Each structure stands twice: as C-alpha cells, then as structure tokens.
Coordinates of C-alpha atoms in Angstrom, one line a residue:
Chain O
M1 CA 38.6 -17.1 60.7
R2 CA 38.7 -20.8 61.3
D3 CA 38.7 -23.3 58.1
F4 CA 35.6 -25.5 58.4
S5 CA 36.0 -26.9 55.1
A6 CA 38.1 -29.9 55.8
D7 CA 36.3 -31.4 58.6
H8 CA 33.3 -31.0 61.2
R9 CA 35.1 -30.7 64.5
W10 CA 33.5 -27.4 65.4
L11 CA 29.9 -28.7 64.5
S12 CA 27.3 -29.3 67.2
I13 CA 23.9 -30.4 66.5
N14 CA 21.0 -29.1 68.5
T15 CA 19.0 -32.1 69.0
A16 CA 15.8 -30.1 68.2
T17 CA 17.2 -30.5 64.5
L18 CA 16.3 -34.3 65.0
R19 CA 13.0 -34.2 66.3
G20 CA 12.0 -36.5 63.4
A21 CA 14.5 -39.0 64.6
G22 CA 12.7 -40.3 67.5
P23 CA 13.8 -40.1 71.1
L24 CA 17.2 -38.6 72.3
D25 CA 19.3 -42.1 72.6
T26 CA 18.4 -42.8 68.9
A27 CA 19.5 -39.1 68.1
I28 CA 22.7 -39.3 70.1
D29 CA 23.7 -42.6 68.5
A30 CA 23.1 -41.2 65.0
C31 CA 25.4 -38.3 66.0
A32 CA 28.0 -40.6 67.1
R33 CA 27.9 -42.6 63.9
H34 CA 28.5 -39.5 61.8
G35 CA 31.5 -38.4 64.2
I36 CA 29.6 -35.3 65.6
R37 CA 31.5 -34.3 68.6
A38 CA 28.9 -31.8 70.1
I39 CA 25.3 -31.6 70.8
S40 CA 22.7 -29.2 72.3
P41 CA 20.0 -31.1 73.9
W42 CA 16.5 -30.1 74.8
R43 CA 15.1 -30.7 78.6
D44 CA 12.0 -32.5 77.0
Q45 CA 14.1 -34.8 75.2
V46 CA 16.6 -35.4 78.1
A47 CA 13.6 -35.9 80.4
A48 CA 11.9 -38.6 78.2
I49 CA 15.0 -40.9 78.4
G50 CA 16.3 -39.6 82.0
L51 CA 19.1 -37.4 82.9
E52 CA 21.3 -40.0 84.2
R53 CA 20.7 -42.1 81.1
T54 CA 21.6 -39.0 78.9
K55 CA 24.8 -38.3 80.9
G56 CA 25.8 -42.0 80.3
L57 CA 25.4 -41.6 76.6
V58 CA 27.1 -38.2 76.3
Q59 CA 30.1 -39.5 78.2
R60 CA 30.1 -42.9 76.3
H61 CA 30.4 -41.0 73.0
G62 CA 32.8 -38.3 74.4
L63 CA 30.4 -35.5 73.3
A64 CA 30.7 -32.1 74.5
L65 CA 27.5 -30.1 75.0
S66 CA 27.7 -26.7 73.3
G67 CA 24.5 -25.8 75.4
Y68 CA 21.3 -26.9 77.2
C69 CA 17.9 -25.8 76.0
R70 CA 16.4 -24.1 77.7
G71 CA 15.8 -22.0 80.9
G72 CA 13.9 -18.9 80.8
M73 CA 10.2 -18.2 80.5
F74 CA 10.3 -15.8 83.6
P75 CA 7.3 -13.6 83.1
A76 CA 4.0 -14.6 85.1
M77 CA 0.9 -12.8 86.2
D78 CA 1.7 -13.1 89.9
A79 CA 4.4 -14.0 92.5
A80 CA 3.6 -17.5 92.7
G81 CA 4.0 -17.9 88.9
R82 CA 7.3 -16.0 89.0
R83 CA 8.5 -18.2 91.8
A84 CA 7.5 -21.4 89.8
A85 CA 9.4 -20.1 87.0
L86 CA 12.6 -19.5 89.3
D87 CA 12.2 -23.0 90.5
D88 CA 12.2 -24.4 87.0
N89 CA 15.2 -22.4 86.1
R90 CA 17.1 -23.7 89.1
R91 CA 16.3 -27.5 87.8
A92 CA 17.3 -26.4 84.6
V93 CA 20.8 -25.2 85.9
D94 CA 21.2 -28.4 87.8
E95 CA 20.5 -30.5 84.7
A96 CA 23.3 -28.5 82.5
A97 CA 25.6 -28.7 85.6
T98 CA 25.0 -32.5 85.6
L99 CA 25.7 -32.6 81.9
D100 CA 28.4 -30.3 82.0
A101 CA 26.9 -28.0 79.4
A102 CA 29.0 -25.0 78.2
C103 CA 25.9 -22.8 78.9
L104 CA 22.1 -22.7 79.7
V105 CA 20.5 -21.1 76.8
L106 CA 17.5 -18.7 78.1
V107 CA 14.5 -18.1 76.0
V108 CA 13.3 -15.3 78.4
G109 CA 9.6 -15.5 77.7
S110 CA 7.1 -12.6 77.2
L111 CA 3.5 -12.0 77.7
P112 CA 2.0 -14.6 80.2
G113 CA -0.3 -17.2 78.5
A114 CA 0.6 -16.1 74.9
L115 CA 2.5 -19.1 74.4
A116 CA -0.7 -21.2 74.8
G117 CA -2.6 -18.9 72.5
A118 CA -4.1 -16.7 75.4
P119 CA -2.2 -13.9 76.5
Q120 CA -3.4 -12.7 79.7
T121 CA -1.8 -9.1 79.4
K122 CA -0.5 -6.8 76.9
D123 CA 2.1 -5.3 79.2
L124 CA 5.3 -6.0 77.3
F125 CA 7.0 -3.6 79.9
A126 CA 6.1 -5.8 82.9
A127 CA 7.4 -8.8 81.0
R128 CA 10.6 -7.1 80.4
R129 CA 10.7 -6.4 84.1
D130 CA 10.2 -10.0 85.0
V131 CA 12.9 -11.1 82.7
H132 CA 15.4 -8.6 84.2
D133 CA 14.5 -9.9 87.8
G134 CA 14.3 -13.5 86.8
I135 CA 17.7 -13.5 85.0
A136 CA 19.1 -11.8 87.9
A137 CA 17.9 -14.3 90.7
T138 CA 18.9 -17.3 88.4
L139 CA 22.3 -15.8 88.1
E140 CA 23.1 -16.3 91.5
Y141 CA 22.2 -19.9 91.6
A142 CA 23.9 -20.5 88.1
G143 CA 27.1 -19.0 89.4
S144 CA 27.2 -21.2 92.2
A145 CA 26.6 -24.2 89.8
G146 CA 29.4 -22.9 87.3
V147 CA 26.6 -22.8 84.5
P148 CA 27.0 -19.7 82.3
L149 CA 23.7 -18.3 81.3
A150 CA 23.2 -17.4 77.8
I151 CA 20.4 -14.8 76.9
E152 CA 19.1 -15.7 73.3
P153 CA 17.6 -12.8 71.6
L154 CA 14.6 -14.0 69.7
H155 CA 13.4 -12.8 66.3
P156 CA 11.0 -10.0 66.8
M157 CA 8.2 -12.0 65.2
Y158 CA 8.4 -13.9 68.7
A159 CA 7.9 -10.8 70.9
A160 CA 4.5 -11.9 72.1
D161 CA 5.0 -15.4 73.1
R162 CA 8.5 -16.6 73.4
A163 CA 10.8 -13.6 74.2
C164 CA 10.5 -10.1 75.0
V165 CA 14.2 -9.6 74.3
N166 CA 14.5 -9.4 70.5
T167 CA 17.8 -7.6 69.5
L168 CA 21.4 -8.5 70.3
E169 CA 21.6 -4.9 71.7
Q170 CA 18.8 -5.4 74.1
A171 CA 20.3 -8.6 75.3
L172 CA 23.4 -6.9 76.1
D173 CA 21.9 -4.0 77.8
L174 CA 20.4 -6.6 80.0
C175 CA 23.8 -8.4 80.5
D176 CA 25.3 -5.1 81.6
A177 CA 22.4 -4.1 83.8
I178 CA 22.4 -7.3 85.7
D179 CA 26.2 -7.9 85.4
P180 CA 28.1 -4.9 85.2
G181 CA 31.2 -6.2 86.6
R182 CA 31.4 -9.2 84.0
R183 CA 31.8 -11.9 86.7
A184 CA 33.6 -14.9 85.5
G185 CA 33.0 -18.4 86.5
P186 CA 34.8 -21.7 85.8
K187 CA 33.7 -21.7 82.1
G188 CA 34.2 -18.2 81.4
A189 CA 31.7 -15.6 81.7
A190 CA 28.8 -16.2 83.9
L191 CA 26.4 -14.5 81.9
G192 CA 26.4 -13.6 78.1
V193 CA 24.2 -14.3 74.9
A194 CA 23.6 -16.9 72.5
V195 CA 23.6 -15.6 69.0
D196 CA 21.4 -17.5 66.5
V197 CA 21.6 -15.9 63.0
Y198 CA 18.1 -16.9 62.4
H199 CA 17.0 -14.3 64.9
V200 CA 19.6 -11.6 64.2
W201 CA 20.8 -11.5 60.7
W202 CA 18.4 -8.6 59.6
D203 CA 19.6 -6.5 62.4
P204 CA 21.6 -3.2 60.8
K205 CA 23.4 -3.1 64.2
L206 CA 24.4 -6.7 64.3
E207 CA 28.0 -6.3 63.7
A208 CA 28.6 -3.5 65.9
Q209 CA 26.9 -5.5 68.7
I210 CA 29.0 -8.6 68.3
A211 CA 32.1 -6.7 68.5
R212 CA 30.6 -4.7 71.6
A213 CA 29.7 -8.3 73.2
G214 CA 33.3 -9.6 72.8
K215 CA 34.7 -12.8 73.6
D216 CA 33.3 -12.8 77.2
R217 CA 29.7 -12.4 76.5
L218 CA 29.5 -14.6 73.4
L219 CA 28.6 -18.0 74.8
A220 CA 27.1 -19.9 71.9
F221 CA 26.5 -19.4 68.1
H222 CA 23.5 -21.2 66.5
V223 CA 23.0 -21.6 62.7
C224 CA 20.3 -22.5 60.1
D225 CA 18.9 -20.4 57.5
W226 CA 16.0 -18.0 56.5
L227 CA 14.1 -19.5 53.7
V228 CA 12.2 -17.2 50.9
P229 CA 9.3 -17.5 51.1
T230 CA 9.0 -18.5 55.0
C231 CA 5.6 -20.5 55.4
D232 CA 5.4 -20.7 59.0
L233 CA 6.6 -18.4 61.9
L234 CA 8.1 -21.1 64.1
N235 CA 8.9 -24.5 62.3
D236 CA 10.1 -23.5 58.6
R237 CA 13.7 -23.1 59.3
G238 CA 16.0 -23.9 56.2
M239 CA 19.3 -25.6 56.2
M240 CA 22.3 -23.6 55.9
G241 CA 22.9 -22.6 52.3
D242 CA 19.2 -23.0 51.5
G243 CA 18.2 -19.4 52.4
V244 CA 19.5 -15.9 52.3
I245 CA 21.8 -15.5 55.6
E246 CA 25.4 -14.6 54.9
I247 CA 26.3 -17.1 57.6
A248 CA 30.2 -17.1 57.1
R249 CA 30.1 -13.2 57.2
I250 CA 28.4 -13.4 60.6
R251 CA 30.6 -16.1 61.8
G252 CA 33.5 -13.9 60.8
W253 CA 32.4 -11.0 62.9
I254 CA 31.7 -13.6 65.9
E255 CA 35.3 -15.2 65.6
A256 CA 36.8 -11.4 65.2
A257 CA 35.1 -10.8 68.4
G258 CA 37.0 -13.8 69.9
F259 CA 34.3 -16.5 69.8
A260 CA 36.0 -20.0 69.4
G261 CA 33.1 -22.5 70.2
H262 CA 30.8 -24.6 68.0
S263 CA 28.5 -23.8 65.4
E264 CA 25.4 -25.2 66.6
V265 CA 22.7 -26.4 64.2
E266 CA 19.3 -25.8 65.2
I267 CA 16.7 -26.4 62.6
F268 CA 12.8 -26.5 63.3
S269 CA 11.2 -27.9 60.2
T270 CA 8.0 -29.7 60.6
E271 CA 7.3 -30.1 56.8
D272 CA 11.0 -30.8 55.5
W273 CA 14.0 -31.8 57.7
W274 CA 11.8 -33.5 60.4
K275 CA 10.6 -35.7 57.8
R276 CA 13.7 -36.8 56.4
P277 CA 15.9 -39.9 57.5
V278 CA 18.1 -39.0 60.3
D279 CA 21.5 -40.1 58.4
E280 CA 20.1 -37.8 55.7
V281 CA 19.8 -34.8 58.0
L282 CA 23.2 -35.3 59.7
A283 CA 25.2 -35.8 56.4
T284 CA 23.6 -32.7 55.0
C285 CA 24.6 -30.7 58.3
I286 CA 28.0 -31.8 57.9
E287 CA 28.5 -30.9 54.2
R288 CA 26.8 -27.5 54.9
H289 CA 28.9 -27.0 57.9
R290 CA 31.9 -27.3 55.6
S291 CA 30.5 -25.2 52.6
A292 CA 28.1 -22.7 54.0
V293 CA 28.9 -21.9 57.4
Chain X
M1 CA -3.5 13.1 73.9
R2 CA -6.7 13.6 71.5
D3 CA -9.7 11.8 72.6
F4 CA -10.8 9.5 69.8
S5 CA -14.0 8.1 71.9
A6 CA -16.6 10.7 70.6
D7 CA -16.0 10.5 66.9
H8 CA -13.8 9.1 64.1
R9 CA -12.7 12.4 62.5
W10 CA -9.1 11.1 62.8
L11 CA -9.7 7.8 61.4
S12 CA -8.2 6.9 57.9
I13 CA -8.9 3.7 56.2
N14 CA -6.0 2.3 54.2
T15 CA -7.9 0.7 51.3
A16 CA -6.0 -2.5 51.6
T17 CA -8.1 -3.2 54.6
L18 CA -11.0 -3.2 52.0
R19 CA -9.4 -5.5 49.5
G20 CA -12.4 -8.0 50.1
A21 CA -14.9 -5.3 49.0
G22 CA -14.1 -5.1 45.4
P23 CA -12.7 -2.3 43.4
L24 CA -11.7 1.1 44.7
D25 CA -14.7 3.0 43.7
T26 CA -16.8 0.7 45.8
A27 CA -14.5 1.0 48.7
I28 CA -14.7 4.6 48.4
D29 CA -18.5 4.8 48.3
A30 CA -18.5 2.5 51.4
C31 CA -16.0 4.7 53.2
A32 CA -18.2 7.8 52.3
R33 CA -21.2 5.9 53.5
H34 CA -19.7 5.6 57.0
G35 CA -18.6 9.2 57.3
I36 CA -14.8 8.4 57.0
R37 CA -12.9 11.5 56.2
A38 CA -9.6 10.0 55.2
I39 CA -8.2 7.2 53.0
S40 CA -4.8 6.0 52.1
P41 CA -5.3 4.0 48.6
W42 CA -2.7 1.6 47.0
R43 CA -1.4 1.9 43.4
D44 CA -2.7 -1.0 41.8
Q45 CA -6.3 -0.1 43.2
V46 CA -6.1 3.3 41.7
A47 CA -4.9 1.9 38.5
A48 CA -7.5 -0.5 38.4
I49 CA -10.2 2.3 38.2
G50 CA -8.0 5.1 36.8
L51 CA -6.2 7.9 38.5
E52 CA -8.6 10.7 37.2
R53 CA -11.6 8.7 38.4
T54 CA -10.1 8.2 41.9
K55 CA -9.4 11.9 42.0
G56 CA -12.8 12.9 41.1
L57 CA -14.2 10.5 43.7
V58 CA -11.9 11.7 46.4
Q59 CA -12.9 15.2 45.7
R60 CA -16.8 14.4 45.4
H61 CA -16.7 12.8 48.9
G62 CA -14.4 15.5 50.5
L63 CA -11.7 12.8 51.3
A64 CA -8.3 13.5 52.6
L65 CA -5.5 11.1 51.8
S66 CA -3.3 10.2 54.7
G67 CA -1.0 8.8 52.4
Y68 CA -0.4 7.0 49.0
C69 CA 0.8 3.3 48.9
R70 CA 3.6 2.9 48.0
G71 CA 6.8 3.8 46.3
G72 CA 10.2 1.9 47.3
M73 CA 11.3 -1.4 46.1
F74 CA 14.8 0.4 45.1
P75 CA 17.2 -2.6 45.1
A76 CA 17.9 -4.4 41.9
M77 CA 20.8 -6.5 40.3
D78 CA 22.0 -4.0 37.8
A79 CA 22.0 -0.2 36.9
A80 CA 19.1 -0.8 34.4
G81 CA 16.9 -2.3 37.3
R82 CA 17.9 0.5 39.6
R83 CA 16.7 3.2 36.8
A84 CA 13.6 1.4 36.3
A85 CA 12.9 1.6 40.0
L86 CA 13.6 5.4 40.2
D87 CA 11.3 5.7 37.1
D88 CA 8.5 3.9 38.7
N89 CA 9.0 5.9 42.0
R90 CA 8.7 9.3 40.0
R91 CA 5.4 7.9 38.6
A92 CA 4.1 7.1 42.1
V93 CA 5.1 10.6 43.2
D94 CA 3.1 12.2 40.2
E95 CA 0.1 10.2 41.3
A96 CA 0.5 11.2 44.7
A97 CA 0.7 14.8 43.9
T98 CA -2.3 14.4 41.8
L99 CA -4.2 13.0 44.6
D100 CA -3.0 15.5 47.1
A101 CA -1.7 12.8 49.4
A102 CA -0.2 13.8 52.7
C103 CA 2.9 11.6 51.7
L104 CA 4.2 8.7 49.6
V105 CA 4.8 5.7 51.7
L106 CA 8.0 3.9 50.9
V107 CA 8.3 0.2 51.3
V108 CA 11.9 0.2 50.4
G109 CA 12.6 -3.2 49.2
S110 CA 15.4 -5.7 49.9
L111 CA 17.1 -8.7 48.0
P112 CA 16.3 -8.3 44.4
G113 CA 14.1 -11.4 43.3
A114 CA 13.1 -12.3 46.8
L115 CA 9.5 -10.9 46.7
A116 CA 9.0 -13.2 43.8
G117 CA 10.3 -16.2 45.8
A118 CA 13.8 -16.5 43.9
P119 CA 16.4 -14.1 45.6
Q120 CA 19.2 -13.4 43.2
T121 CA 21.8 -12.3 45.9
K122 CA 22.0 -12.5 49.8
D123 CA 23.7 -9.2 50.1
L124 CA 21.9 -7.1 52.4
F125 CA 24.5 -4.5 52.5
A126 CA 24.0 -3.8 48.8
A127 CA 20.4 -3.6 49.1
R128 CA 20.7 -1.0 52.0
R129 CA 23.0 1.1 49.4
D130 CA 20.6 0.9 46.7
V131 CA 17.7 2.0 49.0
H132 CA 19.8 5.1 50.2
D133 CA 20.7 6.1 46.8
G134 CA 17.2 5.5 45.5
I135 CA 15.6 7.7 48.4
A136 CA 18.0 10.4 47.8
A137 CA 17.2 10.5 44.1
T138 CA 13.6 10.2 44.6
L139 CA 13.8 13.1 47.3
E140 CA 14.9 15.6 44.7
Y141 CA 11.9 14.8 42.4
A142 CA 9.1 14.5 45.2
G143 CA 10.6 17.8 46.8
S144 CA 9.8 19.6 43.5
A145 CA 6.3 17.9 43.4
G146 CA 5.8 18.9 47.0
V147 CA 5.5 15.1 48.1
P148 CA 6.7 14.2 51.3
L149 CA 8.4 10.7 51.3
A150 CA 7.7 8.5 54.5
I151 CA 10.1 5.6 54.9
E152 CA 8.1 2.9 56.6
P153 CA 10.3 0.4 58.6
L154 CA 8.9 -3.0 58.3
H155 CA 8.9 -5.7 60.6
P156 CA 12.0 -7.7 60.6
M157 CA 10.1 -10.7 59.4
Y158 CA 10.1 -8.9 55.9
A159 CA 13.9 -8.2 55.9
A160 CA 14.3 -10.4 52.9
D161 CA 11.7 -9.8 50.5
R162 CA 10.0 -6.4 51.3
A163 CA 12.2 -4.0 53.1
C164 CA 15.9 -4.0 54.4
V165 CA 14.7 -1.1 56.8
N166 CA 13.5 -2.7 60.0
T167 CA 13.5 -0.4 63.0
L168 CA 12.5 3.2 63.4
E169 CA 16.1 3.9 64.5
Q170 CA 17.4 2.5 61.1
A171 CA 14.9 4.7 59.2
L172 CA 15.7 7.7 61.1
D173 CA 19.4 7.2 60.5
L174 CA 18.7 6.8 56.8
C175 CA 16.6 10.2 57.1
D176 CA 19.6 12.0 58.8
A177 CA 22.0 10.7 56.3
I178 CA 20.0 11.6 53.2
D179 CA 18.4 14.7 54.6
P180 CA 20.5 16.2 57.5
G181 CA 19.2 19.6 57.2
R182 CA 15.5 18.6 57.5
R183 CA 14.4 20.3 54.4
A184 CA 10.7 21.4 54.4
G185 CA 8.1 21.4 51.7
P186 CA 4.6 22.8 51.4
K187 CA 3.3 19.9 53.5
G188 CA 5.8 20.0 56.1
A189 CA 9.1 18.0 56.2
A190 CA 10.1 16.5 52.8
L191 CA 11.3 13.3 54.1
G192 CA 10.2 11.2 57.2
V193 CA 8.9 8.0 58.4
A194 CA 5.6 6.1 58.4
V195 CA 5.1 4.4 61.9
D196 CA 3.0 1.3 61.8
V197 CA 2.5 -0.3 65.1
Y198 CA 2.4 -3.7 63.6
H199 CA 6.0 -3.5 62.5
V200 CA 7.6 -1.6 65.5
W201 CA 5.6 -2.5 68.6
W202 CA 8.2 -4.9 69.9
D203 CA 11.0 -2.6 69.6
P204 CA 12.5 -1.6 73.0
K205 CA 13.7 1.5 71.5
L206 CA 10.5 2.5 70.0
E207 CA 9.6 5.3 72.6
A208 CA 13.0 6.8 72.3
Q209 CA 13.2 6.7 68.8
I210 CA 9.6 8.2 68.4
A211 CA 10.7 11.2 70.6
R212 CA 13.9 11.4 68.3
A213 CA 11.9 11.6 65.2
G214 CA 9.7 14.6 66.5
K215 CA 6.9 16.3 64.7
D216 CA 8.8 17.0 61.5
R217 CA 9.8 13.3 60.8
L218 CA 6.4 11.6 61.9
L219 CA 4.4 11.7 58.6
A220 CA 2.1 8.7 59.1
F221 CA 0.8 6.5 61.6
H222 CA -0.9 3.3 60.8
V223 CA -2.6 0.7 63.2
C224 CA -3.9 -2.8 63.4
D225 CA -2.9 -5.5 65.8
W226 CA -0.5 -8.3 66.3
L227 CA -2.7 -11.7 66.9
V228 CA -1.6 -14.6 69.1
P229 CA -1.1 -16.9 67.4
T230 CA -0.2 -15.2 64.1
C231 CA -0.6 -17.9 61.4
D232 CA 0.7 -16.1 58.2
L233 CA 3.7 -13.9 58.0
L234 CA 1.8 -11.3 55.7
N235 CA -1.8 -11.6 55.7
D236 CA -2.9 -12.5 59.2
R237 CA -3.0 -8.7 60.8
G238 CA -5.7 -8.2 63.3
M239 CA -8.2 -5.6 64.0
M240 CA -7.3 -3.2 66.8
G241 CA -8.1 -4.6 70.1
D242 CA -8.0 -8.1 69.1
G243 CA -4.2 -8.6 69.5
V244 CA -1.5 -7.9 72.0
I245 CA -0.1 -4.4 70.8
E246 CA -0.8 -1.7 73.2
I247 CA -1.9 0.7 70.5
A248 CA -3.2 3.8 72.7
R249 CA 0.3 3.7 74.3
I250 CA 2.0 4.1 71.3
R251 CA -0.4 6.6 70.0
G252 CA 0.5 8.6 73.3
W253 CA 4.2 8.7 72.4
I254 CA 3.5 9.8 68.8
E255 CA 1.3 12.6 69.9
A256 CA 3.7 13.8 72.6
A257 CA 6.2 14.1 69.9
G258 CA 3.7 16.4 68.1
F259 CA 2.1 14.0 65.5
A260 CA -1.6 15.3 64.9
G261 CA -2.6 13.3 61.8
H262 CA -4.9 10.6 61.1
S263 CA -4.7 6.9 62.5
E264 CA -4.7 4.9 59.6
V265 CA -6.1 1.3 59.7
E266 CA -4.3 -1.1 57.3
I267 CA -5.2 -4.8 58.0
F268 CA -4.1 -7.6 55.4
S269 CA -6.3 -10.3 56.3
T270 CA -7.2 -13.0 53.6
E271 CA -8.9 -15.5 56.1
D272 CA -11.0 -13.0 58.2
W273 CA -11.6 -9.3 57.6
W274 CA -11.2 -9.6 53.8
K275 CA -14.1 -12.3 53.8
R276 CA -16.3 -10.1 55.8
P277 CA -18.9 -7.8 54.3
V278 CA -17.4 -4.2 53.8
D279 CA -20.1 -2.6 56.0
E280 CA -19.2 -4.9 59.0
V281 CA -15.3 -4.1 58.3
L282 CA -15.9 -0.4 58.3
A283 CA -18.2 -0.4 61.5
T284 CA -15.7 -2.4 63.3
C285 CA -12.9 0.0 62.4
I286 CA -14.9 3.0 63.5
E287 CA -15.9 1.3 66.6
R288 CA -12.3 0.1 67.5
H289 CA -10.7 3.5 66.4
R290 CA -13.0 4.9 69.2
S291 CA -12.2 2.0 71.8
A292 CA -8.9 0.7 71.2
V293 CA -6.6 3.1 69.4

C-alpha cells in the first residue's frame, strides 16, 4: 500500500469540494497554490468559465484530471428523452477528451423527474433498462474518443432520484453485461467503475467486489467521510477522518486489486466546508490525505 | 396474491405510526375503533403503560401482534456491554412471549456510541461479529420461549448507528450461519427476517433474495413509502402510495415465496403523520392498505 504520509502527490481535488470558493478558475488557482497535482471538475463549473479556458488553466498548471463529472442520467419517459440523454453524454465525452480526463464518471440516473422532485414513474426496472442501453450506446462513442467510462454506484439513499445502480456488485454486473470482453482503450479499460467510499463503505460485499473488479475495472477512487449524525441526504459529507469510514482499509483493498491512481476528495457540504475559506479547505484536505486516507 | 381491496383483515399497525396519538392505550383504542385486527407495539410504549395493562388491552380487543419492536443493539465496546445487551434482549423476548407476538424484530445495532452521536469505534467488522454472537446467544433463549427472532435489514443509511445488517442477502447469510438447520418452534421458524419495503426497495437482488428466504424465513412484512425528496434520514417516511416504492410488486414476491401474514404499517413522520389526528392517520392507512399495498 502506498505511503501517503509524506506528500500529496496522489491527492486529487474534485472541484465540487470547492463550490464555496467561487468559479472554477479561482478554485484551480487555489489548487495550484497548494501544490495539488490533479483535479476532477464538474461540467457546470467548466461551462461557467468555458472549456478552452479550463483546458488552458489545466495545462498551465500541469494538472492531471483524475476524472470528469459527470455523464449519465440516462432514463427518460420516452425515446426523445433517451436520445437527448445520449446526445448530452456524447458532449460530456467530447469535453472529457478535450481535457484529457482519466475517465468520465457516470451517475446513471433513475426515475425520470425524481431529481426535480416530481417522479413520473415508479418503475425502477425500466430505469435500469435505460441505464444499460444508455451506457452501451455511449461506450461506442467514448471508445472512439479514448475516454474510459466509470460507472459510479451511488448510495442506496439516492436510488430514486440520482442512480438506480447502488452497489459495486451491481455496477460490475452491468460492466460485464455491456462489456464482457473487457475491451481496452488508450487509457486502459474502456468501461469500469468509480469507487466512492461514501457510497459503498457499508457494503458487506465491498472487499470481495473490489477484488472482483480488479485493476482493469477500477477507474477512480473517491474519498470523504460519513458523519454521525448525518443531517442531510446530499450535502452533509464529512472531511476524511471526521466520520466513521475506515478509508485506509478500503484503500488497502483497492490497491491490493491493482489500483494506483489518485485519491479524489469529493465533499458536498453546504453548512460546513463550503462556508470555509478555500485555503483552509485545501490545507485540511492535504493534511487528512496524509493522515486519514 | 391476496386481494386487499375489499377489507383490511391483513392490515397491522405498527404503533410507532401513532406516536402523535399519545400513549399506547389511546393508540390501541383508536385501532380497535377502526376495526384494526393486528398491531406491533414498541417496548418504550409498552413500558409507559405497563406490560400487563398492554396484555389486557390486546386481549380485550382481540388483537394479534404481528411483531414486537424491538430487540437487537448487540455491539458494545466490552464484554460487560455485550452482556448487558444480551440481558436486555432476554427481557424483550419475555415481553414478546407475554404478549404472544408473532416475532421479536431485531434492529441489530452497529458502531457502539453512534446512536447517541458519539461513535467509539469505526470497526464495522467487530460490530458484525457482536451481532452474530448476540443473535446466536439470544436464539437459544428465544427458542425456549417460543418467540421467533426476525432480523430486520436496515437501509444502508443506518449502517453507522442502527444496524450493520443492510441487505436481505446479508440478513439471510446471517440466518444460515447461525441456524443452518432452520430449526422450527411453535410459531414456525425460530429465526428469520423482517422485510420492510423502506429498507430494501432499492436492492437489485431483492426479488431473488425473497425467493431464497422462502416461507420459513419470512416472519414479517412492513410497509410505508419512500418520499421524493426525503428530508430527514429517520423521520420522513411516507404513507403508502405517496412515494416511489412499488409496494404491491414487492408484496407479490413475498406472497409468491409463501408469506401469508400481515402487512404492517410503520411510518416515522415527525413533520406530517405524527402531527395529524389519529383517526385521519388510521383511516388513511386503511384506505392505502386497500389501494396501494
């Protein structure tokens, strides 16, 4: 297992962690100031300052992109909705390719309308079919563009509105169904998973499924912590070390399976970290990356 | 599949649903007034009016007990804590026997201290060991008392503080490990599971695991609904039909596996149902039992 205690070369900052810091250029400058070597930006943050400007900043600071957030949201009530989702995912692939991201993270979606608070159906099975078909179609395009797709299983508390893929086993079953031959691209596997400890830490099958995934399918590793109590289903994630997740144990499993990429910090925290000065947030990420990841 | 549309003979009211109605005697009287034939009370509610008084009320109104809530909470930081938990579970078994409950529901517990907001450890593996050993020890006692034990897998969002058993598959693995011979008691299986749609609806393996459980292991079926959005991790459960769970589909799986007991309504709802008049709550439960379960 790699020693993270001496430096933070394997730390990546998912820029959602810095939503309190203003626009993406400000966040990137702050990362550079702290010697951060990798980031993972969100599409809305990139769109706000422009793709080319983002690319320029990333190149100027010599940043790697441990991922790009996010594609997915495949389910829809009709064929036109599904086509629109595929179009949007192709644009996300193009952006990920432009920014040379290690992968495009897929938050696959679930019941149409639920994210806006008005689910139009209860049919989780239809949602799963749309997700299967959407990933299969997007994989063709992403493969040509050389962008690996990383299915992110989301915590089951997001099953209605954000993702109907909720365990690593289910995500890997989906990978095997869509890509049984484990096709490879210029950056390794064309299809795999993003393992975020926040979503999967509770799973009794986690260690076994990480081993099953293996190096090829492990495309991203996200860290934060589960707070006790947790006061909001979406935006009350904790800083590594402040909660109950045995992050280092899970990193041990991931590395035993062959993963050697970044530990990407992704913290949604409206009431705490998003309210703190960006330099405090980044200094804490760096310290906890050394001591609690 | 049984037709629930004509009457509510298979409806049971978990009395946590009526926490807004005052003490348990008031709640039981209200249930009797609405022709409810079964309830499932909580230990604190029973303790508040007395076990013998509860038994008298239950008998006077001819109520069945679809379950008794709850045993469990086995993990502790030391042997004294584990012994105290076993003692408490024996008392719960005795109470369940006195009230002639169909089963004692087990919310198994997880990280010691977490329920009080101060977890003393992050070791989920130790918690799972304590749960295994606690259930095994309690099963001996419960078997002699003729009280079936129903392990309730809780939604993964409760993995830190309430239960480290979070899927039906995990609960059934535990049943098989502790009770490989599927021992029987006077009320059927001595050890099984309580399936609450709120906790398991998202699980892609749910149908298969219900079939695996079979009649012997299916000791209780709890219903409510998952609201979109859900505003609180614990106390924002919805009335059946108001959320996105395909309850009838899940009941179909349960009944195909041989379950023929009550559908027990368990709704924790500080901001909605606990604020409404008890007669409105019960009338709605009855109507939704007919139309949405």
